[in-house]
Coordinates of C-alpha atoms in Angstrom, one line a residue:
M5 CA -3.1 29.7 -26.9
G6 CA -2.3 26.6 -26.0
L7 CA -3.5 23.1 -28.1
P8 CA -4.7 20.2 -26.2
R9 CA -3.0 17.5 -26.4
F10 CA -3.6 13.0 -26.6
L11 CA -1.2 12.0 -23.4
I12 CA -0.5 8.6 -22.8
D13 CA 1.7 8.0 -19.6
A14 CA 2.1 5.6 -16.5
W15 CA -0.5 7.9 -15.4
S16 CA -3.0 8.8 -17.7
W17 CA -5.6 6.7 -16.0
L18 CA -5.8 10.9 -14.4
N19 CA -6.1 12.5 -17.0
Y20 CA -9.6 12.8 -16.8
K21 CA -9.3 14.8 -13.5
P22 CA -9.2 18.7 -14.2
V23 CA -6.4 19.4 -11.8
M24 CA -4.7 17.3 -13.8
A25 CA -5.4 18.2 -18.1
S26 CA -4.2 20.9 -18.9
H27 CA -3.0 21.5 -22.6
D28 CA 0.3 21.2 -21.5
G29 CA 0.5 18.3 -19.7
R30 CA 0.9 19.7 -16.6
P31 CA -1.3 19.5 -13.6
H32 CA -3.4 22.3 -11.9
R33 CA -1.0 24.6 -10.3
A34 CA -3.8 24.6 -7.4
L35 CA -2.7 20.4 -7.0
A36 CA 0.2 21.4 -5.2
P37 CA 2.3 25.1 -5.7
E38 CA 5.0 23.1 -4.8
I39 CA 5.2 20.9 -7.6
Q40 CA 6.4 24.1 -9.5
A41 CA 9.3 24.7 -7.8
T42 CA 12.0 25.2 -10.7
W43 CA 14.3 22.8 -8.8
L44 CA 11.8 19.7 -9.7
P45 CA 12.6 17.6 -13.0
D46 CA 9.6 17.7 -15.2
E47 CA 9.5 14.2 -15.7
A48 CA 7.9 13.7 -11.7
V49 CA 5.5 16.5 -11.9
R50 CA 2.8 14.1 -13.2
R51 CA 3.5 12.3 -10.4
L52 CA 4.0 14.0 -7.7
A53 CA 0.7 15.1 -8.7
A54 CA -0.9 11.4 -8.7
Y55 CA 0.8 11.2 -5.4
K56 CA -1.3 14.0 -4.1
V57 CA -4.0 12.5 -6.0
L58 CA -4.2 9.2 -4.4
T59 CA -3.1 10.4 -1.0
A60 CA -6.2 12.3 -0.9
Y61 CA -9.0 10.1 -2.1
D62 CA -6.9 7.7 0.6
S63 CA -7.5 10.0 3.2
N64 CA -11.7 11.0 2.1
Q65 CA -10.1 14.4 1.1
A66 CA -10.8 13.9 -2.6
G67 CA -14.4 16.5 -2.8
E68 CA -11.7 18.8 -0.3
L69 CA -9.2 18.4 -3.4
A70 CA -12.3 18.8 -6.0
A71 CA -13.2 21.8 -4.4
F72 CA -10.2 24.1 -3.7
A73 CA -9.3 23.5 -7.9
G74 CA -12.1 25.6 -8.5
N75 CA -15.7 22.5 -8.7
E76 CA -17.7 24.2 -5.5
D77 CA -20.4 21.9 -5.2
A78 CA -17.2 19.4 -4.2
A79 CA -17.6 20.7 -1.1
E80 CA -20.6 18.6 -0.7
R81 CA -19.4 15.5 -1.5
R82 CA -20.3 11.8 0.8
E83 CA -17.2 9.8 0.9
F84 CA -17.3 6.7 2.9
G85 CA -13.2 5.5 2.5
D86 CA -14.0 2.8 0.3
P87 CA -10.1 4.0 -1.5
S88 CA -8.8 3.4 1.8
S89 CA -10.8 -0.4 2.5
F90 CA -9.6 -0.9 -0.8
V91 CA -6.1 -0.2 -1.0
D92 CA -6.3 -1.6 3.4
T93 CA -7.3 -5.5 1.5
T94 CA -4.8 -5.2 -1.5
L95 CA -2.3 -4.4 1.3
A96 CA -3.3 -7.6 3.8
H97 CA -3.5 -10.1 1.1
V98 CA 0.2 -9.4 -0.9
L99 CA 1.7 -9.4 2.7
G100 CA -0.1 -12.9 3.4
Q101 CA -0.4 -13.6 7.4
S102 CA 3.2 -13.5 8.0
Q103 CA 6.9 -13.4 6.3
Q104 CA 9.3 -15.7 7.1
I105 CA 13.0 -15.0 5.3
V106 CA 14.2 -18.5 4.3
V107 CA 17.5 -19.1 2.8
P108 CA 17.2 -22.2 0.4
G109 CA 19.8 -25.3 2.6
A110 CA 19.2 -24.5 6.0
E111 CA 16.4 -27.2 6.0
H112 CA 19.3 -29.5 5.6
A113 CA 21.8 -28.2 8.8
K114 CA 20.6 -31.0 11.2
D115 CA 20.7 -33.9 8.5
P116 CA 23.7 -36.5 9.8
E117 CA 25.7 -35.8 6.7
A118 CA 25.4 -32.0 7.2
T119 CA 27.4 -30.2 4.3
P120 CA 30.1 -26.9 5.0
D121 CA 27.0 -25.1 3.0
A122 CA 23.8 -26.4 4.8
V123 CA 25.5 -25.6 7.6
A124 CA 26.4 -22.1 6.6
A125 CA 23.2 -21.4 5.5
A126 CA 21.5 -21.8 8.6
H127 CA 23.3 -19.3 10.3
L128 CA 22.8 -16.8 7.9
Q129 CA 19.3 -17.7 8.0
E130 CA 19.0 -17.2 11.8
R131 CA 21.1 -14.5 11.9
L132 CA 19.3 -12.8 9.2
R133 CA 15.6 -13.4 11.4
A134 CA 17.8 -11.9 14.5
W135 CA 18.5 -9.0 12.5
A136 CA 14.7 -8.6 11.4
E137 CA 13.3 -9.2 14.5
A138 CA 15.7 -6.3 16.3
E139 CA 14.9 -4.2 13.2
L140 CA 11.5 -4.9 13.7
L141 CA 10.7 -5.6 9.7
P142 CA 7.7 -7.2 9.6
L143 CA 5.3 -3.2 11.4
R144 CA 8.6 -1.4 8.3
M145 CA 7.2 -3.5 5.6
Q146 CA 3.2 -2.6 6.7
A147 CA 4.5 1.1 6.2
C148 CA 6.8 1.1 3.4
E149 CA 3.8 -1.3 1.3
R150 CA 1.2 0.4 2.4
K151 CA 2.5 3.5 -0.3
A152 CA 3.6 1.6 -3.0
V153 CA -0.2 -0.6 -2.8
L154 CA -1.6 3.2 -3.2
L155 CA 0.7 5.4 -4.5
G156 CA 3.0 2.3 -6.8
D157 CA 6.2 2.5 -5.1
G158 CA 7.7 3.0 -2.2
V159 CA 11.3 3.4 -1.0
Y160 CA 14.1 1.2 1.5
L161 CA 17.0 2.6 2.5
L162 CA 19.6 1.8 4.8
A163 CA 23.3 2.3 6.6
W164 CA 25.1 1.0 9.1
D165 CA 25.1 2.1 12.5
P166 CA 27.8 1.5 14.2
E167 CA 26.3 2.2 17.1
R168 CA 23.9 -0.3 17.8
D169 CA 26.1 -2.8 15.4
R170 CA 23.6 -4.3 13.0
V171 CA 21.9 -2.6 9.6
R172 CA 19.3 0.4 10.1
L173 CA 16.2 0.5 7.5
R174 CA 14.2 3.6 6.9
T175 CA 11.1 3.3 4.4
I176 CA 11.5 6.8 2.5
D177 CA 8.2 8.6 0.5
P178 CA 7.9 7.7 -2.7
G179 CA 7.5 11.7 -3.5
F180 CA 11.9 12.3 -2.2
Y181 CA 12.7 9.4 -5.1
F182 CA 14.3 11.1 -8.0
P183 CA 16.6 8.2 -9.6
V184 CA 18.7 9.5 -12.7
L185 CA 18.0 7.1 -15.5
E186 CA 19.2 6.7 -18.4
D187 CA 17.2 7.4 -21.7
D188 CA 19.1 3.6 -23.1
A189 CA 18.8 1.9 -20.1
D190 CA 16.4 -1.3 -19.7
P191 CA 13.6 -0.1 -16.5
G192 CA 14.7 -2.8 -14.2
D193 CA 18.5 -1.9 -14.4
F194 CA 19.0 -0.6 -11.3
P195 CA 20.0 3.3 -10.7
K196 CA 24.5 4.7 -10.7
R197 CA 23.1 8.0 -9.1
V198 CA 19.6 8.0 -7.3
H199 CA 18.7 11.4 -5.2
L200 CA 16.6 12.5 -2.1
A201 CA 15.4 15.6 -2.7
W202 CA 12.8 17.6 -0.6
E203 CA 11.7 21.7 0.9
L204 CA 12.8 22.9 4.5
P205 CA 10.1 25.1 5.2
E206 CA 11.2 28.7 6.6
D207 CA 11.5 29.3 10.3
P208 CA 10.8 33.8 11.0
K209 CA 11.6 33.6 14.4
R210 CA 15.4 31.7 13.6
G211 CA 15.8 33.7 10.4
I212 CA 16.0 30.6 8.8
K213 CA 14.8 30.9 5.4
A214 CA 13.2 28.7 2.8
R215 CA 16.0 25.2 2.2
L216 CA 15.7 22.6 -0.8
R217 CA 17.7 19.2 0.8
R218 CA 19.5 16.4 -1.4
I219 CA 20.8 13.4 -0.3
T220 CA 22.1 12.0 -3.3
Y221 CA 23.8 8.7 -3.7
E222 CA 26.4 7.9 -6.6
L223 CA 28.5 5.0 -7.7
G224 CA 31.7 6.1 -9.5
P225 CA 34.9 5.4 -9.9
I226 CA 37.8 4.8 -6.9
S227 CA 39.2 8.0 -5.9
P228 CA 42.8 7.7 -4.9
A229 CA 44.0 8.9 -1.9
T230 CA 46.6 11.6 -3.3
A231 CA 47.6 12.8 -7.2
T232 CA 50.6 11.0 -7.3
M233 CA 52.8 8.3 -5.5
P234 CA 55.5 9.0 -3.3
G235 CA 59.3 10.5 -5.4
T236 CA 56.8 11.5 -8.6
P237 CA 56.8 14.6 -9.6
E238 CA 53.3 16.5 -9.2
D239 CA 53.6 17.8 -12.6
D240 CA 54.4 14.6 -14.3
E241 CA 51.0 13.8 -17.0
A242 CA 51.9 10.5 -16.1
S243 CA 52.5 9.7 -12.8
T244 CA 51.1 6.8 -11.5
P245 CA 47.4 7.6 -8.9
R246 CA 47.9 6.8 -4.7
P247 CA 45.6 4.2 -3.7
A248 CA 43.5 4.4 0.0
A249 CA 45.1 2.1 2.4
G250 CA 43.4 -0.9 1.0
D251 CA 43.0 -0.6 -2.3
M252 CA 45.6 -1.6 -4.9
Y253 CA 46.1 0.5 -8.7
D254 CA 45.9 -2.2 -11.5
A255 CA 48.5 -0.4 -14.0
G256 CA 46.1 -2.5 -17.0
T257 CA 43.0 -0.1 -16.9
G258 CA 44.6 3.0 -14.9
T259 CA 42.2 2.4 -12.4
I260 CA 42.5 2.1 -8.1
R261 CA 40.6 -2.0 -7.3
R262 CA 39.4 -2.2 -3.8
T263 CA 38.2 -5.5 -2.3
Y264 CA 35.1 -6.4 -1.0
P265 CA 34.9 -8.5 2.2
W266 CA 32.1 -9.7 -0.3
A267 CA 34.0 -10.6 -3.6
P268 CA 37.5 -11.2 -1.6
S269 CA 38.7 -13.0 -5.6
R270 CA 36.8 -10.0 -7.2
P271 CA 38.0 -6.7 -7.1
S272 CA 36.0 -3.5 -7.9
P273 CA 36.3 -0.5 -9.8
W274 CA 33.3 1.1 -7.6
T275 CA 32.5 2.1 -4.9
C276 CA 29.5 4.4 -3.1
Y277 CA 29.8 8.4 -2.9
L278 CA 27.1 10.3 -0.1
T279 CA 26.5 13.9 -0.6
D280 CA 24.3 15.5 1.7
A281 CA 23.7 19.6 0.5
E282 CA 21.0 22.4 1.4
W283 CA 20.5 25.0 -0.8
R284 CA 18.6 28.4 -0.6
L285 CA 16.0 28.3 -2.6
E286 CA 16.2 32.1 -3.7
D287 CA 19.6 31.6 -4.4
L288 CA 18.3 28.4 -7.4
R289 CA 18.2 30.1 -11.1
H290 CA 15.2 29.2 -13.2
G291 CA 16.0 26.0 -15.4
Q292 CA 18.3 24.4 -12.7
A293 CA 17.8 20.4 -12.6
L294 CA 18.2 19.0 -9.7
D295 CA 21.1 16.8 -11.1
D296 CA 23.1 19.8 -11.8
L297 CA 22.4 22.1 -9.1
P298 CA 26.2 24.6 -8.0
L299 CA 28.0 22.6 -5.5
D300 CA 29.8 25.9 -5.1
E301 CA 27.0 27.2 -3.4
A302 CA 25.8 24.5 -0.8
T303 CA 26.2 24.1 2.4
F304 CA 27.2 20.5 3.3
R305 CA 26.0 18.5 6.8
T306 CA 28.5 16.8 9.1
R307 CA 27.9 12.9 10.2
A308 CA 28.0 13.3 14.0
D309 CA 31.4 12.2 13.8
G310 CA 32.7 15.3 12.3
V311 CA 32.5 13.3 9.3
L312 CA 31.4 16.2 6.3
L313 CA 29.4 14.5 3.8
R314 CA 30.6 15.2 0.2
R315 CA 31.4 13.2 -1.6
L316 CA 31.8 10.4 1.5
D317 CA 33.5 7.5 0.2
L318 CA 30.5 4.7 2.4
R319 CA 33.1 1.7 0.5
I320 CA 30.6 -0.1 -0.6
D321 CA 30.1 -1.3 -5.0
F322 CA 26.0 -0.7 -4.6
L323 CA 23.4 1.9 -3.7
P324 CA 21.7 1.5 -0.8
L325 CA 18.2 1.9 -1.7
V326 CA 15.3 -0.5 -2.8
H327 CA 13.1 0.9 -4.5
I328 CA 9.4 -1.5 -5.0
S329 CA 7.2 -1.3 -7.5
N330 CA 3.6 -2.4 -7.2
T331 CA 3.0 -4.1 -10.9
V332 CA 5.3 -5.8 -12.9
Q333 CA 5.6 -3.0 -16.0
D334 CA 7.2 -3.5 -19.0
G335 CA 9.2 -0.2 -20.3
E336 CA 8.1 2.1 -17.0
H337 CA 11.1 2.5 -13.5
F338 CA 7.6 3.0 -11.9
G339 CA 4.7 1.3 -10.6
Q340 CA 1.2 1.7 -10.9
S341 CA -1.7 2.9 -7.7
T342 CA -4.1 -0.3 -7.0
L343 CA -6.7 1.9 -7.2
A344 CA -5.5 3.5 -10.8
K345 CA -8.0 1.0 -13.1
V346 CA -11.4 1.8 -10.4
M347 CA -10.5 5.8 -10.3
Q348 CA -13.4 6.6 -12.3
A349 CA -15.4 3.7 -10.4
L350 CA -14.6 5.3 -7.0
D351 CA -16.1 8.9 -8.4
E352 CA -19.1 7.6 -9.0
L353 CA -19.7 5.4 -6.0
A354 CA -19.1 8.8 -3.7
E355 CA -21.2 11.0 -6.5
T356 CA -24.0 8.4 -5.4
D357 CA -23.1 8.2 -2.0
T358 CA -23.8 11.7 -2.0
D359 CA -26.9 11.5 -4.0
S360 CA -28.3 8.7 -1.6
A361 CA -27.7 11.7 1.7
R362 CA -29.4 14.4 -0.2
A363 CA -32.3 11.4 -0.5
S364 CA -32.0 9.8 3.3
A365 CA -32.7 13.5 3.9
T366 CA -36.0 13.8 2.4
T367 CA -36.7 11.0 3.3
G368 CA -36.3 10.9 7.6
A369 CA -38.0 14.4 7.5
P370 CA -40.7 14.2 4.7
I371 CA -41.8 17.6 2.9
I372 CA -45.2 18.2 3.7
G373 CA -47.7 20.6 2.3
L374 CA -50.9 21.6 3.4
A375 CA -54.1 22.7 2.6
G376 CA -56.4 25.3 4.9
A377 CA -53.9 25.2 7.2
H378 CA -54.6 28.5 9.2
A379 CA -51.2 29.8 9.6
E380 CA -50.0 32.1 13.4
V381 CA -49.3 35.7 12.0
D382 CA -46.3 37.3 13.9
R383 CA -47.2 40.4 15.6
V384 CA -43.7 42.1 14.7
T385 CA -43.2 41.8 11.1
G386 CA -46.8 40.7 10.4
R387 CA -45.6 37.4 7.9
P388 CA -47.6 34.1 9.3
K389 CA -44.8 31.9 10.8
P390 CA -43.4 28.7 9.4
L391 CA -44.7 25.5 10.5
A392 CA -43.3 23.7 12.9
I393 CA -43.9 19.7 12.2
Q394 CA -43.3 17.6 15.5
P395 CA -44.5 13.9 17.5
G396 CA -48.4 15.1 19.0
T397 CA -48.7 18.2 16.5
V398 CA -52.2 19.2 15.7
F399 CA -53.8 21.0 12.5
Q400 CA -56.5 22.3 12.2
L401 CA -58.0 22.3 8.3
A402 CA -60.7 23.8 6.6
D403 CA -63.1 22.5 4.9
G404 CA -61.4 20.6 2.3
G405 CA -58.4 20.5 4.0
R406 CA -55.8 17.9 3.2
M407 CA -52.0 17.5 4.1
D408 CA -50.0 15.7 1.3
V409 CA -47.1 14.1 2.3
L410 CA -43.2 14.3 -0.9
D411 CA -42.1 10.5 -0.2
T412 CA -38.8 9.5 -1.9
S413 CA -38.2 6.0 -0.1
S414 CA -38.3 4.4 -3.9
Q415 CA -35.9 6.7 -5.0
L416 CA -33.6 6.3 -1.7
A417 CA -33.5 2.2 -2.1
E418 CA -33.3 2.8 -6.0
L419 CA -29.9 4.3 -5.0
R420 CA -28.9 2.7 -2.7
A421 CA -29.2 -0.6 -5.0
R422 CA -27.6 1.5 -7.2
V423 CA -24.7 1.9 -4.8
E424 CA -23.5 -2.0 -4.2
E425 CA -23.6 -2.6 -7.9
I426 CA -20.9 0.3 -7.9
R427 CA -19.0 -1.3 -5.9
D428 CA -19.6 -4.6 -6.6
R429 CA -18.1 -3.3 -10.4
A430 CA -15.0 -2.0 -8.8
A431 CA -14.6 -5.0 -7.3
V432 CA -14.9 -7.2 -10.0
N433 CA -12.1 -4.5 -11.9
A434 CA -9.9 -4.6 -8.4
R435 CA -10.2 -8.2 -9.3
L436 CA -11.1 -7.8 -5.0
P437 CA -14.0 -10.8 -4.8
A438 CA -16.7 -9.6 -2.6
V439 CA -15.4 -12.4 -0.3
S440 CA -12.3 -10.7 0.2
L441 CA -13.5 -6.9 1.6
G442 CA -16.2 -8.9 4.0
T443 CA -19.3 -8.5 2.3
V444 CA -20.2 -11.9 1.6
D445 CA -22.2 -14.1 4.2
P446 CA -20.4 -16.3 5.0
S447 CA -23.1 -19.2 4.6
D448 CA -24.4 -17.9 1.1
V449 CA -21.5 -19.8 0.4
P450 CA -23.4 -23.3 -0.9
S451 CA -19.6 -25.0 -0.9
G452 CA -15.4 -24.7 -0.8
Y453 CA -15.0 -25.8 -4.2
A454 CA -16.9 -22.4 -5.6
L455 CA -15.1 -20.2 -2.7
Q456 CA -12.3 -21.8 -4.3
L457 CA -13.6 -20.5 -7.4
S458 CA -14.5 -17.1 -6.4
L459 CA -11.5 -16.2 -4.7
G460 CA -9.7 -17.3 -8.6
P461 CA -8.9 -13.0 -9.2
L462 CA -7.6 -12.2 -6.4
D463 CA -5.0 -15.0 -6.8
S464 CA -3.3 -14.4 -9.4
L465 CA -3.5 -10.5 -8.4
V466 CA -1.3 -12.1 -5.1
D467 CA 1.0 -13.9 -7.8
S468 CA 1.3 -11.2 -10.1
M469 CA 2.1 -9.1 -6.9
R470 CA 4.2 -10.7 -5.4
L471 CA 6.2 -11.4 -8.6
A472 CA 7.3 -7.8 -9.0
R473 CA 8.4 -7.7 -4.9
A474 CA 10.6 -11.5 -4.6
H475 CA 13.7 -9.9 -6.7
K476 CA 13.7 -7.1 -4.8
Y477 CA 12.9 -8.6 -1.3
S478 CA 15.8 -10.7 -2.1
L479 CA 18.0 -7.2 -3.2
L480 CA 17.6 -6.0 0.3
L481 CA 19.0 -9.2 2.7
R482 CA 21.6 -8.7 0.1
M483 CA 22.4 -6.1 1.5
V484 CA 21.8 -6.4 4.7
Q485 CA 24.6 -8.9 5.2
R486 CA 26.8 -7.3 2.5
L487 CA 26.9 -4.0 5.1
H488 CA 26.9 -5.9 8.3
Q489 CA 30.3 -7.3 6.7
A490 CA 30.9 -3.6 5.6
G491 CA 30.9 -2.4 8.8
Q492 CA 32.5 -5.4 10.0
A493 CA 29.9 -6.7 12.9
E494 CA 30.5 -9.7 15.0
G495 CA 28.8 -13.7 13.9
W496 CA 29.3 -11.9 9.2
P497 CA 32.6 -13.7 7.8
A498 CA 33.7 -13.2 5.4
G499 CA 33.2 -14.3 1.8
E500 CA 29.8 -15.0 -0.6
Q501 CA 27.2 -16.4 1.3
P502 CA 24.6 -17.6 0.3
P503 CA 21.5 -15.9 -1.1
A504 CA 18.6 -15.0 0.7
R505 CA 14.4 -14.0 -0.1
L506 CA 11.8 -13.7 1.7
V507 CA 8.3 -15.9 1.9
F508 CA 5.0 -14.2 2.2
G509 CA 2.6 -17.1 3.9
P510 CA -1.4 -17.3 2.4
H511 CA -3.2 -14.8 1.3
T512 CA -6.5 -16.2 2.1
P513 CA -7.2 -18.6 4.5
T514 CA -7.4 -22.3 4.8
D515 CA -8.9 -25.0 5.8
R516 CA -6.5 -27.2 9.1
A517 CA -8.9 -29.9 8.9
A518 CA -9.2 -30.9 5.3
I519 CA -5.5 -30.2 5.4
L520 CA -4.1 -32.6 8.1
D521 CA -7.1 -35.3 7.1
E522 CA -5.6 -34.9 3.3
V523 CA -1.8 -35.1 5.0
V524 CA -2.8 -38.7 7.2
K525 CA -4.4 -40.6 4.3
G526 CA -1.6 -39.5 2.1
V527 CA 0.7 -40.4 4.1
G528 CA -1.1 -43.9 5.2
A529 CA -0.8 -44.2 2.1
G530 CA 2.4 -43.3 0.6
V531 CA 1.7 -41.0 -2.0
F532 CA 4.2 -38.6 -0.5
S533 CA 6.5 -38.7 2.6
L534 CA 6.0 -37.9 6.1
E535 CA 8.5 -34.5 5.8
T536 CA 6.5 -32.8 2.5
G537 CA 2.4 -33.5 4.7
I538 CA 4.9 -31.9 8.0
R539 CA 5.7 -29.1 5.4
M540 CA 1.9 -29.1 4.3
L541 CA 0.9 -28.8 7.8
Q542 CA 3.1 -25.9 8.0
D543 CA 2.0 -23.9 6.6
A544 CA -1.4 -24.2 7.4
G545 CA -0.9 -22.6 10.3
Y546 CA 0.1 -25.6 12.6
P547 CA 2.5 -24.7 15.2
I548 CA 5.4 -26.8 13.6
E549 CA 9.1 -24.9 14.0
D550 CA 11.2 -27.2 12.8
I551 CA 10.3 -30.5 10.6
R552 CA 13.5 -31.6 11.0
E553 CA 12.8 -32.3 14.8
E554 CA 9.3 -32.8 14.4
V555 CA 9.9 -36.0 12.1
A556 CA 12.2 -36.7 14.4
R557 CA 9.6 -36.8 17.2
L558 CA 7.3 -38.9 14.8
D559 CA 10.4 -41.2 14.9
A560 CA 11.2 -41.7 19.1
R561 CA 7.3 -42.1 19.9
R562 CA 6.9 -44.8 16.8
E563 CA 9.2 -47.1 18.3
A564 CA 9.1 -46.2 21.6
N565 CA 4.9 -47.5 20.5
A566 CA 6.6 -50.6 18.7
L567 CA 8.2 -51.6 21.5
D568 CA 5.5 -51.3 23.8
S569 CA 2.8 -53.6 22.4
E570 CA 5.3 -56.3 20.4
P571 CA 5.6 -59.8 22.8
A572 CA 7.4 -60.8 26.2
E573 CA 8.9 -63.3 24.4
K574 CA 10.6 -61.0 22.0
R575 CA 11.0 -58.4 24.1
G576 CA 13.8 -61.2 26.4
E577 CA 10.9 -60.6 29.1
P578 CA 9.8 -62.7 31.5
E579 CA 5.6 -63.4 31.2
T580 CA 4.5 -64.4 34.7
A581 CA 6.2 -64.4 38.6
E582 CA 6.0 -67.9 37.6
E583 CA 8.7 -68.2 34.6
A584 CA 10.8 -65.2 36.3
N585 CA 11.3 -67.1 38.5
Q586 CA 12.1 -70.2 37.4
G587 CA 14.2 -68.7 35.3
E588 CA 16.4 -67.5 38.5
A589 CA 16.3 -70.4 39.7
E590 CA 17.9 -71.8 36.4
D591 CA 20.8 -69.5 35.6
D592 CA 21.9 -69.3 39.8
P593 CA 24.3 -72.2 40.6
P594 CA 23.4 -74.8 42.3
T595 CA 23.8 -74.4 46.1
G596 CA 22.6 -77.1 47.6
E597 CA 19.2 -77.0 47.6
A598 CA 16.5 -77.9 46.1
P599 CA 14.7 -75.7 43.3
S600 CA 11.6 -76.9 44.5
H601 CA 12.4 -75.1 48.1
R602 CA 13.8 -72.4 46.2
S603 CA 10.7 -71.7 44.0
K604 CA 8.3 -71.8 47.5
A605 CA 10.2 -69.7 49.2
A606 CA 9.9 -67.0 46.1

């Protein structure tokens, strides 16, 4: 018999669940039979089980999962969508009201003395925004970020599409993501080998058995095109490897190097290889790791153009995958779900909702006891028929008879108060104030300053979650640039490109009238510049597309108004008709006619 262990890991907050706790640390078999697959890495078992539990909570199936694991009473559990509400609220605040791609320096491209770097930054920003619009980046971010908020992890996959002449972006379920992490590596470092693996069910009608599909991206040294250079003996151990077209052999290091478009002055010895293979599950022996499956028993897939996907050289020096972590983790590669800290509170909330539903049943249809009533007898069985209580029912009671009603309304009121108490406790621990969940009447807020103070925990939560994502989205945009360069797309020149970043909009509503008043007073008093004020208005949601153009329009309008308000003599224009006629007479050459007659004629 196994002895229980006190296990602490990234998913130990689920140890209180019977389906997650066992003497060997592996989840209950009823949680998901597929987690007992022989190919599954041991370190991924608890992670996939945690994903299963979190998905059940999000879809109101936690009671069903508990009943499937042996808890019969859990089938009557009431779940009203509180976990999903927490996830959606957190997602909305993290993404903000908008998402915009920004390249630093692009705002100076329209200056009179704009530098070439500013012009290049503006062109790159325009191309990236056009790509994001064509690839539906906000929509794909919603899909990936919701998995990250709910499960703790999200994965993006990028690939070059020659038909559309642009980079395609896909979201991958984190349950398919299996990075090969080195023991002494920093968890924040990018892995050099990543597997995307899942099982394919059997198809008896087509005679196809259950299979395992594994897509592998791996960084490795550039392989030679042939074994030796022309003219050298093949059996010579000192023969020089023959590089492929476009590569070069470095005799000093004994490696083949390649010059990539984004680093023309820094040849690299690394490239990314892609392998897409399938195995029949019955051919896999127990103990075979996912990273060491036998390639001689695999069936390799082919690309649309017929190229075999077996260690295919993608001619890039990075893995085109981006892992999004929901939280900033110290010593962990994977993130933590938003529901991790409030999971037990959500269980307590569901149990209280269940008790409240039962109490409301006895309150709406109360239990009634009659004394001194004569029940009708069933002539077939000879037993009294049950009494039916409905509107208009009259009972004849004997002397001393009475009717007692069981009143459970007070218990129902207490349960409802308990529900609100638990919900508020969960919101506090999740750092989601009641005002962000929409459960507070705006008229109950005493002032805007009090509202701002109540949103303090939410601000710190959003700042922390955006900090965990800032570098990952900058990395994703850099990969988009380099894949376009590798595909020789039109408008994407070779060379090192300026870095780009993704800027999230404000996550809380802003008082636009107050900000406008602040900008007017600040700019008028000379506290800050007009450009800063316009940027504040832009951040507040005013429809200002370009700060420089807005400043130019304001300057032009100010000059026109100033010109209209100047006196006539300063503008060099006559003030009256008589002065205009007099000026005309003085400027004209003499004609022999008296000026007075000319003035009268005019």
